[in-house]
Amino acid sequence: MDIRFVTAGGGDVVAVMATDGGELLAAGKALDTASSGRIAKAMKAANFKGGVGQVTDILAPDGVDFARVLVIGVGKPDAADGLAVERWAGHAVKRVLTSGAEKLVLQPDALPSVSKAEAGSHAAMGARLAAYRFDTYRTKLKPDQKPSLTTVEISMDGPAAAKARAEKDAAIVEGVFFARDLVSEPPNVLYPETFAERLRDLETIGCEVDILEPAAMERLGMGALLGVAQGSSRPARLVAIKWNGGSKGAKPVALVGKGVTFDTGGISLKPGAGMDEMKGDMGGAAAVAGAMKAIALRKAKANVVGVVALVENMPGANAQRPGDIVNTMSGQTIEVLNTDAEGRLILADAVWYAQDKYEPSALIDLATLTGAVIIALGNENAGMFSNDEDLAHAITAAGQTEGEPVWRLPLGAAYDKLIDTPNADMKNIAGKPVAGSIVGAQFVKRFIKDGTPWAHLDIAGTAWKSGPYEDPLSPAWATGYGVRLLNRLIQNRYEE
């Protein structure tokens, strides 16, 4: 889809803003004047109040050179920010995408906290994100199911500044789409080896990519990671993606992602209902991969390394058993009581490797780790755990800015005791149905070295959202959650 910035646009459909109470902003008022008040009359007839996401679709009003006028609410003007503009544009694109219309004109207005240039760039971001589709395997789409929209014109005075901002944001969109594509791929296509090869493609944009195969991981003592993979015919991979955009020798920020390309639960087999969704259990690795792509494309002035652990968890003849004890790269031992608590096992070796190899200034891991975090926070927030106040505050702020919110949950000695066992240094589950997300985080924390600022994001409720649900910026599956948050965190806190 082509995004253009123009001073005066023309097309099939035009979208304008209205605020709480049904108040048209400047662009909408101009159209209403041209139509001799017909737009305002139609809004009143539809009981349009300007609430966030409320849409009035007006067909062929006299005096206006558009077949349709979309009036879309952004809510209370003092509360409407750049994300509100993105959602406004997203609602417009979703309405028009397969409607038969080929060109949509967006007419964003400035808001109390959003300049005209900012509104234009946010409108471009929202339009791009809303247009995403994963149609790779749909071979029999009917004409009315295929996107007809080819062009979005963002019509505004002085479009140059907005265009410049939007061109920078395009790198972030590419990263989000990369993550969404990875989560959407079926598990017979995307498995550890093929995932790793897709990451190797990041070398073309300036990243350095190192891929470790099982023999190398075995020499490093990664028994926890390899134990999860041993039941599958698909061998594990550990991939390190390095972006060296900062000062030479400066310690990097490490981003670590859980990449279980399909999770049956292993011997502790999951129920069959909904198991197909476990192709998305590599959402943390996808977020890290997407963030690294965005960081590289925009040539961030920071040193960042992304480490992703890639396995398939299967109940094969050689599969890990409940009761097994495995060694880790750190030297600690783990009693595996449930093979479906596998994400923390691969993270144990991945986070240790990232610290041992790169000595990062901070480490953030992302994982679709627990169903318990969905019970606690639903699909709205990721669970965040951290040993560093400044890092936790920075992640919270980045998430708020980018519309990828986190909610901090506690850590503590009492929770840590829940994974003690007389048979090894620790066990991988508490053994009782309490504080599941916290227990998972406490487990990962045992592999964080003293002095390393660390945060763990449990994104099980946010990496994908089974439809139907209303989010104009995302499809009803892979969200790409984490890419924007991580990119913003690097931009705000670590760039020179």
Short mmCIF file of C-alpha atoms in Angstrom, two decimals:
data_model
loop_
_atom_site.label_atom_id
_atom_site.label_comp_id
_atom_site.label_asym_id
_atom_site.label_seq_id
_atom_site.Cartn_x
_atom_site.Cartn_y
_atom_site.Cartn_z
CA MET A 1 0.00 0.00 0.00
CA ASP A 2 1.38 3.36 -1.07
CA ILE A 3 1.43 6.16 1.54
CA ARG A 4 1.60 9.70 0.18
CA PHE A 5 1.72 13.08 1.85
CA VAL A 6 -0.11 15.82 -0.06
CA THR A 7 -1.50 19.29 0.51
CA ALA A 8 -4.82 18.46 -1.15
CA GLY A 9 -5.96 14.90 -1.70
CA GLY A 10 -8.66 13.35 -3.78
CA GLY A 11 -9.97 9.81 -3.86
CA ASP A 12 -12.85 7.46 -3.22
CA VAL A 13 -13.14 7.91 0.55
CA VAL A 14 -12.12 10.65 2.98
CA ALA A 15 -11.74 10.29 6.76
CA VAL A 16 -11.93 13.16 9.26
CA MET A 17 -11.80 13.49 13.03
CA ALA A 18 -14.42 14.32 15.61
CA THR A 19 -13.97 14.64 19.36
CA ASP A 20 -16.15 13.71 22.30
CA GLY A 21 -19.59 15.25 21.95
CA GLY A 22 -19.55 14.89 18.16
CA GLU A 23 -17.48 18.02 17.54
CA LEU A 24 -15.92 18.03 14.08
CA LEU A 25 -12.34 19.29 13.88
CA ALA A 26 -11.12 21.70 11.21
CA ALA A 27 -10.93 19.31 8.27
CA GLY A 28 -14.37 17.92 9.03
CA LYS A 29 -15.86 21.36 9.45
CA ALA A 30 -14.57 22.35 6.01
CA LEU A 31 -16.28 19.32 4.48
CA ASP A 32 -19.46 20.05 6.40
CA THR A 33 -19.49 23.60 5.08
CA ALA A 34 -18.96 22.32 1.53
CA SER A 35 -21.89 19.94 1.95
CA SER A 36 -24.16 22.68 3.34
CA GLY A 37 -24.34 20.99 6.74
CA ARG A 38 -25.26 17.53 5.46
CA ILE A 39 -22.39 15.84 7.28
CA ALA A 40 -23.40 17.26 10.65
CA LYS A 41 -27.01 16.29 9.93
CA ALA A 42 -25.97 12.71 9.15
CA MET A 43 -23.89 12.57 12.36
CA LYS A 44 -26.89 13.67 14.40
CA ALA A 45 -29.14 11.13 12.69
CA ALA A 46 -26.66 8.35 13.52
CA ASN A 47 -26.42 9.48 17.17
CA PHE A 48 -22.71 9.97 16.66
CA LYS A 49 -20.98 11.10 19.89
CA GLY A 50 -17.30 11.10 18.88
CA GLY A 51 -16.24 8.33 21.22
CA VAL A 52 -12.95 6.57 20.52
CA GLY A 53 -13.38 4.41 17.44
CA GLN A 54 -17.01 5.37 16.77
CA VAL A 55 -17.58 5.66 13.02
CA THR A 56 -20.25 7.31 10.93
CA ASP A 57 -20.06 6.32 7.28
CA ILE A 58 -21.78 8.90 5.06
CA LEU A 59 -22.46 7.99 1.44
CA ALA A 60 -22.18 10.52 -1.41
CA PRO A 61 -23.02 13.77 0.37
CA ASP A 62 -23.75 16.63 -2.04
CA GLY A 63 -21.04 19.23 -2.41
CA VAL A 64 -18.16 16.87 -1.53
CA ASP A 65 -15.92 15.23 -4.15
CA PHE A 66 -15.81 11.87 -2.35
CA ALA A 67 -18.09 8.85 -2.63
CA ARG A 68 -17.89 8.31 1.15
CA VAL A 69 -17.04 10.41 4.18
CA LEU A 70 -15.92 8.63 7.33
CA VAL A 71 -16.26 10.61 10.53
CA ILE A 72 -14.29 8.79 13.22
CA GLY A 73 -14.15 9.64 16.89
CA VAL A 74 -10.92 10.21 18.83
CA GLY A 75 -12.57 10.78 22.21
CA LYS A 76 -11.89 13.62 24.62
CA PRO A 77 -9.50 16.11 23.01
CA ASP A 78 -7.31 16.54 26.09
CA ALA A 79 -6.81 12.77 26.30
CA ALA A 80 -6.28 12.16 22.58
CA ASP A 81 -2.60 11.52 21.84
CA GLY A 82 -0.55 10.16 18.96
CA LEU A 83 -1.86 6.64 19.58
CA ALA A 84 -5.43 7.97 19.26
CA VAL A 85 -4.49 9.32 15.83
CA GLU A 86 -3.02 5.95 14.87
CA ARG A 87 -6.23 4.20 15.86
CA TRP A 88 -8.29 6.81 14.00
CA ALA A 89 -6.34 6.06 10.83
CA GLY A 90 -6.49 2.33 11.53
CA HIS A 91 -10.28 2.38 11.79
CA ALA A 92 -10.46 4.19 8.46
CA VAL A 93 -8.19 1.69 6.69
CA LYS A 94 -10.01 -1.32 8.15
CA ARG A 95 -13.33 0.13 6.91
CA VAL A 96 -12.04 0.66 3.38
CA LEU A 97 -9.45 -2.10 2.86
CA THR A 98 -11.67 -4.62 1.01
CA SER A 99 -14.57 -2.30 0.16
CA GLY A 100 -13.73 -1.83 -3.51
CA ALA A 101 -12.32 1.64 -2.93
CA GLU A 102 -8.78 2.13 -4.20
CA LYS A 103 -7.79 5.44 -2.61
CA LEU A 104 -8.38 6.72 0.91
CA VAL A 105 -7.67 10.30 1.96
CA LEU A 106 -6.88 10.91 5.62
CA GLN A 107 -7.26 14.47 6.88
CA PRO A 108 -5.68 14.55 10.35
CA ASP A 109 -5.97 17.60 12.57
CA ALA A 110 -3.72 18.83 15.34
CA LEU A 111 -4.83 18.01 18.89
CA PRO A 112 -3.91 19.69 22.19
CA SER A 113 -1.00 17.27 22.74
CA VAL A 114 -0.28 16.39 19.09
CA SER A 115 1.12 18.80 16.51
CA LYS A 116 0.02 18.71 12.89
CA ALA A 117 3.30 17.04 11.83
CA GLU A 118 2.96 14.46 14.60
CA ALA A 119 -0.65 13.79 13.65
CA GLY A 120 0.37 13.19 10.04
CA SER A 121 3.15 10.76 10.92
CA HIS A 122 0.96 8.88 13.42
CA ALA A 123 -1.76 8.64 10.77
CA ALA A 124 0.76 7.03 8.41
CA MET A 125 1.84 4.57 11.12
CA GLY A 126 -1.77 3.63 11.88
CA ALA A 127 -2.63 3.17 8.21
CA ARG A 128 0.35 0.89 7.62
CA LEU A 129 -0.26 -1.25 10.70
CA ALA A 130 -3.97 -1.62 9.96
CA ALA A 131 -3.33 -2.76 6.39
CA TYR A 132 -1.28 -5.80 7.45
CA ARG A 133 -2.57 -9.17 6.28
CA PHE A 134 -1.09 -12.66 6.30
CA ASP A 135 -2.54 -14.19 3.13
CA THR A 136 0.44 -16.38 2.20
CA TYR A 137 -1.52 -19.64 2.21
CA ARG A 138 -4.94 -18.37 1.06
CA THR A 139 -5.17 -19.40 -2.59
CA LYS A 140 -8.92 -19.02 -3.19
CA LEU A 141 -9.77 -15.56 -1.96
CA LYS A 142 -12.88 -14.14 -3.60
CA PRO A 143 -12.58 -10.68 -5.16
CA ASP A 144 -14.46 -9.05 -2.30
CA GLN A 145 -12.04 -10.67 0.19
CA LYS A 146 -8.95 -9.20 -1.43
CA PRO A 147 -7.64 -5.76 -0.50
CA SER A 148 -8.76 -3.15 -2.99
CA LEU A 149 -7.08 -0.22 -1.23
CA THR A 150 -3.81 0.65 -2.96
CA THR A 151 -3.17 4.25 -1.91
CA VAL A 152 -3.56 6.33 1.24
CA GLU A 153 -3.06 10.07 0.89
CA ILE A 154 -2.46 12.06 4.04
CA SER A 155 -3.77 15.51 3.22
CA MET A 156 -2.50 18.39 5.33
CA ASP A 157 -0.83 21.77 5.24
CA GLY A 158 2.98 21.58 5.20
CA PRO A 159 3.30 17.81 4.79
CA ALA A 160 7.12 17.73 4.58
CA ALA A 161 7.74 17.47 8.34
CA ALA A 162 5.16 14.71 8.75
CA LYS A 163 6.60 12.84 5.79
CA ALA A 164 10.11 12.96 7.27
CA ARG A 165 8.86 11.55 10.58
CA ALA A 166 6.86 8.83 8.81
CA GLU A 167 9.86 7.73 6.77
CA LYS A 168 11.75 7.05 10.01
CA ASP A 169 8.75 5.22 11.46
CA ALA A 170 8.65 2.92 8.42
CA ALA A 171 11.57 0.96 9.93
CA ILE A 172 9.47 0.22 13.01
CA VAL A 173 6.56 -0.97 10.87
CA GLU A 174 8.91 -3.32 9.02
CA GLY A 175 10.03 -4.75 12.35
CA VAL A 176 6.44 -5.25 13.53
CA PHE A 177 5.51 -6.96 10.27
CA PHE A 178 8.55 -9.25 10.50
CA ALA A 179 7.44 -10.34 13.98
CA ARG A 180 3.84 -10.82 12.87
CA ASP A 181 4.89 -12.91 9.89
CA LEU A 182 7.03 -15.17 12.08
CA VAL A 183 4.24 -15.77 14.60
CA SER A 184 1.74 -16.42 11.79
CA GLU A 185 3.79 -19.04 9.94
CA PRO A 186 2.63 -22.64 10.39
CA PRO A 187 4.96 -24.89 12.42
CA ASN A 188 5.68 -27.22 9.50
CA VAL A 189 7.19 -24.21 7.71
CA LEU A 190 8.79 -22.34 10.60
CA TYR A 191 10.87 -24.56 12.87
CA PRO A 192 14.25 -23.96 14.52
CA GLU A 193 16.38 -24.40 11.39
CA THR A 194 14.18 -22.31 9.09
CA PHE A 195 13.64 -19.64 11.75
CA ALA A 196 17.41 -19.33 12.12
CA GLU A 197 17.87 -18.97 8.36
CA ARG A 198 15.30 -16.17 8.25
CA LEU A 199 17.29 -14.39 10.92
CA ARG A 200 20.44 -14.80 8.87
CA ASP A 201 18.78 -12.55 6.28
CA LEU A 202 19.25 -9.67 8.75
CA GLU A 203 22.88 -9.61 7.65
CA THR A 204 21.70 -7.80 4.51
CA ILE A 205 20.77 -4.75 6.62
CA GLY A 206 24.00 -4.64 8.61
CA CYS A 207 23.50 -7.08 11.47
CA GLU A 208 25.98 -9.78 12.39
CA VAL A 209 24.28 -13.14 12.83
CA ASP A 210 25.81 -16.15 14.62
CA ILE A 211 23.96 -19.47 14.64
CA LEU A 212 24.85 -22.17 17.18
CA GLU A 213 23.96 -25.78 16.36
CA PRO A 214 23.44 -28.55 18.96
CA ALA A 215 27.09 -29.67 19.05
CA ALA A 216 28.22 -26.16 19.96
CA MET A 217 25.49 -25.84 22.57
CA GLU A 218 26.44 -29.18 24.07
CA ARG A 219 30.06 -28.05 24.41
CA LEU A 220 28.80 -24.96 26.26
CA GLY A 221 26.79 -27.14 28.66
CA MET A 222 23.30 -26.04 27.57
CA GLY A 223 21.55 -29.13 28.91
CA ALA A 224 18.31 -27.31 29.78
CA LEU A 225 17.81 -25.95 26.26
CA LEU A 226 18.83 -29.19 24.55
CA GLY A 227 16.68 -31.22 26.92
CA VAL A 228 13.55 -29.47 25.67
CA ALA A 229 14.53 -30.13 22.04
CA GLN A 230 15.51 -33.79 22.38
CA GLY A 231 12.04 -35.18 21.68
CA SER A 232 11.84 -33.53 18.25
CA SER A 233 13.36 -34.47 14.92
CA ARG A 234 13.98 -30.73 14.45
CA PRO A 235 17.32 -29.82 16.04
CA ALA A 236 17.61 -26.74 18.24
CA ARG A 237 19.30 -23.51 17.28
CA LEU A 238 20.58 -20.55 19.30
CA VAL A 239 20.91 -17.36 17.26
CA ALA A 240 22.73 -14.16 18.22
CA ILE A 241 21.93 -11.03 16.17
CA LYS A 242 24.34 -8.14 16.75
CA TRP A 243 23.86 -4.50 15.81
CA ASN A 244 26.93 -2.37 16.42
CA GLY A 245 25.65 1.18 16.01
CA GLY A 246 27.14 2.68 19.18
CA SER A 247 30.65 3.40 20.38
CA LYS A 248 33.23 0.72 19.76
CA GLY A 249 33.70 -1.35 22.87
CA ALA A 250 30.58 -0.06 24.62
CA LYS A 251 28.62 -2.82 26.31
CA PRO A 252 25.49 -3.82 24.40
CA VAL A 253 21.94 -4.11 25.60
CA ALA A 254 20.87 -7.76 25.39
CA LEU A 255 17.38 -8.75 24.22
CA VAL A 256 16.59 -12.44 24.76
CA GLY A 257 13.58 -14.24 23.27
CA LYS A 258 11.88 -17.56 23.90
CA GLY A 259 11.41 -19.36 20.59
CA VAL A 260 9.42 -22.55 20.97
CA THR A 261 8.31 -22.95 17.37
CA PHE A 262 5.68 -25.46 18.42
CA ASP A 263 4.80 -26.54 21.94
CA THR A 264 2.89 -29.77 22.45
CA GLY A 265 3.87 -29.71 26.11
CA GLY A 266 6.12 -32.71 25.52
CA ILE A 267 5.42 -35.74 27.70
CA SER A 268 3.27 -33.44 29.88
CA LEU A 269 1.00 -33.16 26.85
CA LYS A 270 -1.32 -30.18 26.45
CA PRO A 271 -5.05 -30.67 25.79
CA GLY A 272 -5.88 -30.91 22.09
CA ALA A 273 -8.30 -27.98 22.05
CA GLY A 274 -6.45 -24.85 21.06
CA MET A 275 -3.09 -26.58 20.69
CA ASP A 276 -2.79 -25.15 17.17
CA GLU A 277 -2.17 -21.76 18.77
CA MET A 278 1.10 -23.10 20.15
CA LYS A 279 2.73 -22.21 16.83
CA GLY A 280 2.85 -18.77 18.45
CA ASP A 281 4.95 -19.90 21.41
CA MET A 282 7.91 -18.24 19.75
CA GLY A 283 6.38 -14.78 20.15
CA GLY A 284 9.24 -13.61 22.37
CA ALA A 285 11.83 -14.60 19.78
CA ALA A 286 9.73 -12.92 17.08
CA ALA A 287 9.59 -9.70 19.09
CA VAL A 288 13.36 -9.70 19.52
CA ALA A 289 13.86 -10.42 15.82
CA GLY A 290 11.47 -7.64 14.83
CA ALA A 291 13.09 -5.18 17.21
CA MET A 292 16.54 -5.99 15.82
CA LYS A 293 15.25 -5.40 12.30
CA ALA A 294 13.74 -2.05 13.26
CA ILE A 295 16.89 -0.98 15.13
CA ALA A 296 19.10 -1.90 12.17
CA LEU A 297 16.87 -0.31 9.53
CA ARG A 298 16.81 3.01 11.32
CA LYS A 299 20.55 2.71 12.09
CA ALA A 300 20.18 3.19 15.82
CA LYS A 301 23.23 4.66 17.55
CA ALA A 302 23.45 1.88 20.11
CA ASN A 303 25.03 -1.53 20.52
CA VAL A 304 22.32 -4.17 20.81
CA VAL A 305 22.45 -7.96 20.71
CA GLY A 306 19.39 -10.17 20.29
CA VAL A 307 19.66 -13.78 21.45
CA VAL A 308 16.88 -16.20 20.56
CA ALA A 309 16.63 -19.82 21.69
CA LEU A 310 14.78 -21.94 19.12
CA VAL A 311 13.36 -25.40 19.89
CA GLU A 312 10.37 -27.58 19.15
CA ASN A 313 8.84 -29.32 22.19
CA MET A 314 7.55 -32.73 21.11
CA PRO A 315 6.62 -36.02 22.86
CA GLY A 316 8.99 -38.23 20.86
CA ALA A 317 10.64 -41.49 21.88
CA ASN A 318 13.64 -39.53 23.12
CA ALA A 319 11.63 -36.80 24.80
CA GLN A 320 12.54 -35.38 28.17
CA ARG A 321 10.62 -36.98 31.05
CA PRO A 322 9.11 -35.52 34.22
CA GLY A 323 11.68 -36.31 36.87
CA ASP A 324 14.73 -35.77 34.67
CA ILE A 325 17.52 -33.59 36.08
CA VAL A 326 19.42 -31.45 33.59
CA ASN A 327 22.62 -29.42 33.77
CA THR A 328 22.75 -25.80 32.58
CA MET A 329 25.45 -23.58 31.13
CA SER A 330 25.59 -21.77 34.48
CA GLY A 331 26.48 -24.99 36.28
CA GLN A 332 23.19 -25.10 38.17
CA THR A 333 20.95 -28.16 37.93
CA ILE A 334 17.20 -28.32 37.32
CA GLU A 335 14.71 -31.03 38.20
CA VAL A 336 12.13 -31.10 35.40
CA LEU A 337 8.76 -31.87 36.98
CA ASN A 338 6.65 -30.70 34.06
CA THR A 339 7.91 -30.73 30.48
CA ASP A 340 5.29 -28.12 29.53
CA ALA A 341 7.16 -25.56 31.65
CA GLU A 342 9.79 -25.58 28.92
CA GLY A 343 10.16 -21.90 28.11
CA ARG A 344 11.98 -21.15 31.35
CA LEU A 345 14.36 -24.05 30.64
CA ILE A 346 15.52 -22.64 27.32
CA LEU A 347 15.69 -19.13 28.79
CA ALA A 348 17.97 -20.42 31.57
CA ASP A 349 20.70 -21.21 29.05
CA ALA A 350 19.90 -18.33 26.69
CA VAL A 351 20.13 -15.55 29.29
CA TRP A 352 23.30 -17.05 30.75
CA TYR A 353 24.87 -17.25 27.29
CA ALA A 354 23.94 -13.63 26.58
CA GLN A 355 25.58 -12.49 29.83
CA ASP A 356 28.63 -14.73 29.56
CA LYS A 357 29.33 -13.92 25.90
CA TYR A 358 28.44 -10.22 25.69
CA GLU A 359 28.58 -8.80 29.26
CA PRO A 360 25.56 -6.58 28.55
CA SER A 361 24.76 -3.31 30.28
CA ALA A 362 21.20 -4.61 30.73
CA LEU A 363 19.21 -7.67 29.74
CA ILE A 364 15.52 -7.86 28.84
CA ASP A 365 13.92 -11.21 28.06
CA LEU A 366 10.53 -11.71 26.41
CA ALA A 367 8.55 -14.93 26.50
CA THR A 368 5.07 -16.30 26.04
CA LEU A 369 5.81 -17.99 29.33
CA THR A 370 2.64 -18.62 31.34
CA GLY A 371 -1.09 -18.91 30.94
CA ALA A 372 -1.29 -17.49 34.45
CA VAL A 373 -0.36 -14.03 33.19
CA ILE A 374 -3.45 -14.08 30.96
CA ILE A 375 -5.60 -14.90 33.97
CA ALA A 376 -4.04 -11.96 35.82
CA LEU A 377 -3.81 -9.32 33.08
CA GLY A 378 -5.89 -10.54 30.14
CA ASN A 379 -4.79 -9.43 26.68
CA GLU A 380 -4.17 -5.81 27.62
CA ASN A 381 -0.85 -5.80 29.49
CA ALA A 382 2.30 -7.88 29.53
CA GLY A 383 3.55 -8.91 32.94
CA MET A 384 6.84 -7.28 33.87
CA PHE A 385 9.33 -8.39 36.52
CA SER A 386 12.61 -6.62 37.21
CA ASN A 387 15.53 -6.39 39.61
CA ASP A 388 16.22 -2.75 38.65
CA GLU A 389 13.95 0.20 39.38
CA ASP A 390 15.32 2.50 36.67
CA LEU A 391 15.02 -0.18 34.00
CA ALA A 392 11.48 -1.03 35.10
CA HIS A 393 10.43 2.62 34.91
CA ALA A 394 12.02 2.99 31.47
CA ILE A 395 10.20 -0.07 30.13
CA THR A 396 6.89 1.14 31.57
CA ALA A 397 7.34 4.55 29.93
CA ALA A 398 8.31 3.00 26.58
CA GLY A 399 5.26 0.76 26.65
CA GLN A 400 2.92 3.65 27.41
CA THR A 401 4.35 5.72 24.56
CA GLU A 402 4.02 2.94 22.02
CA GLY A 403 0.71 1.44 23.09
CA GLU A 404 2.34 -1.76 24.35
CA PRO A 405 1.67 -1.48 28.09
CA VAL A 406 3.23 -3.55 30.86
CA TRP A 407 2.15 -4.11 34.44
CA ARG A 408 4.81 -4.77 37.03
CA LEU A 409 4.39 -7.82 39.24
CA PRO A 410 6.41 -8.69 42.34
CA LEU A 411 9.43 -10.86 42.99
CA GLY A 412 10.51 -12.04 46.44
CA ALA A 413 12.18 -14.65 48.61
CA ALA A 414 8.90 -16.32 49.54
CA TYR A 415 8.11 -16.92 45.87
CA ASP A 416 11.67 -18.07 45.22
CA LYS A 417 11.35 -20.82 47.82
CA LEU A 418 8.55 -22.37 45.78
CA ILE A 419 11.08 -23.73 43.27
CA ASP A 420 13.43 -25.29 45.84
CA THR A 421 13.76 -29.08 45.68
CA PRO A 422 15.83 -31.64 47.62
CA ASN A 423 16.85 -33.34 44.38
CA ALA A 424 18.61 -30.54 42.47
CA ASP A 425 19.40 -26.83 42.68
CA MET A 426 15.83 -26.03 41.66
CA LYS A 427 12.71 -27.45 40.05
CA ASN A 428 10.95 -25.95 37.06
CA ILE A 429 7.47 -25.60 38.62
CA ALA A 430 6.16 -24.85 42.08
CA GLY A 431 4.05 -27.99 42.17
CA LYS A 432 1.00 -26.09 43.39
CA PRO A 433 -1.38 -23.78 41.47
CA VAL A 434 -0.16 -20.49 42.90
CA ALA A 435 1.58 -17.41 41.45
CA GLY A 436 2.39 -19.14 38.19
CA SER A 437 3.79 -16.09 36.39
CA ILE A 438 5.84 -15.02 39.40
CA VAL A 439 7.29 -18.49 39.81
CA GLY A 440 8.33 -18.47 36.15
CA ALA A 441 10.06 -15.12 36.61
CA GLN A 442 11.76 -16.24 39.81
CA PHE A 443 13.12 -19.23 37.92
CA VAL A 444 14.64 -17.05 35.19
CA LYS A 445 16.05 -14.70 37.83
CA ARG A 446 18.22 -17.52 39.18
CA PHE A 447 20.19 -17.30 35.94
CA ILE A 448 20.75 -13.54 36.09
CA LYS A 449 24.20 -12.62 37.32
CA ASP A 450 24.63 -10.23 40.22
CA GLY A 451 24.92 -6.69 38.94
CA THR A 452 23.07 -7.24 35.66
CA PRO A 453 20.01 -4.97 35.35
CA TRP A 454 17.30 -7.33 34.15
CA ALA A 455 13.65 -7.37 33.22
CA HIS A 456 11.43 -10.27 32.21
CA LEU A 457 8.32 -9.62 30.10
CA ASP A 458 5.70 -12.37 30.06
CA ILE A 459 3.85 -11.64 26.81
CA ALA A 460 1.59 -14.70 26.70
CA GLY A 461 -1.51 -12.50 26.63
CA THR A 462 -0.24 -9.88 24.19
CA ALA A 463 1.86 -11.65 21.52
CA TRP A 464 -1.26 -12.99 19.87
CA LYS A 465 -4.96 -12.45 20.41
CA SER A 466 -7.44 -14.90 19.02
CA GLY A 467 -10.29 -13.12 17.23
CA PRO A 468 -12.74 -11.64 17.34
CA TYR A 469 -11.41 -8.67 19.23
CA GLU A 470 -11.30 -5.01 18.34
CA ASP A 471 -7.91 -3.52 17.61
CA PRO A 472 -7.77 -1.43 14.45
CA LEU A 473 -3.97 -1.64 14.31
CA SER A 474 -3.63 -5.41 14.48
CA PRO A 475 -4.99 -8.54 12.84
CA ALA A 476 -6.92 -11.09 14.86
CA TRP A 477 -3.82 -13.15 15.62
CA ALA A 478 -0.18 -12.04 15.66
CA THR A 479 0.23 -8.56 17.11
CA GLY A 480 4.00 -8.07 16.91
CA TYR A 481 3.86 -6.95 20.54
CA GLY A 482 7.24 -5.98 21.94
CA VAL A 483 8.86 -4.59 18.80
CA ARG A 484 7.76 -1.01 19.37
CA LEU A 485 8.39 -1.19 23.11
CA LEU A 486 11.95 -2.49 22.70
CA ASN A 487 12.76 -0.04 19.93
CA ARG A 488 11.49 2.87 22.05
CA LEU A 489 13.43 1.64 25.08
CA ILE A 490 16.65 1.56 23.06
CA GLN A 491 15.89 5.00 21.61
CA ASN A 492 15.05 6.60 24.96
CA ARG A 493 17.64 5.00 27.22
CA TYR A 494 20.59 3.59 25.30
CA GLU A 495 21.21 5.56 22.12
CA GLU A 496 24.13 7.96 22.04
#
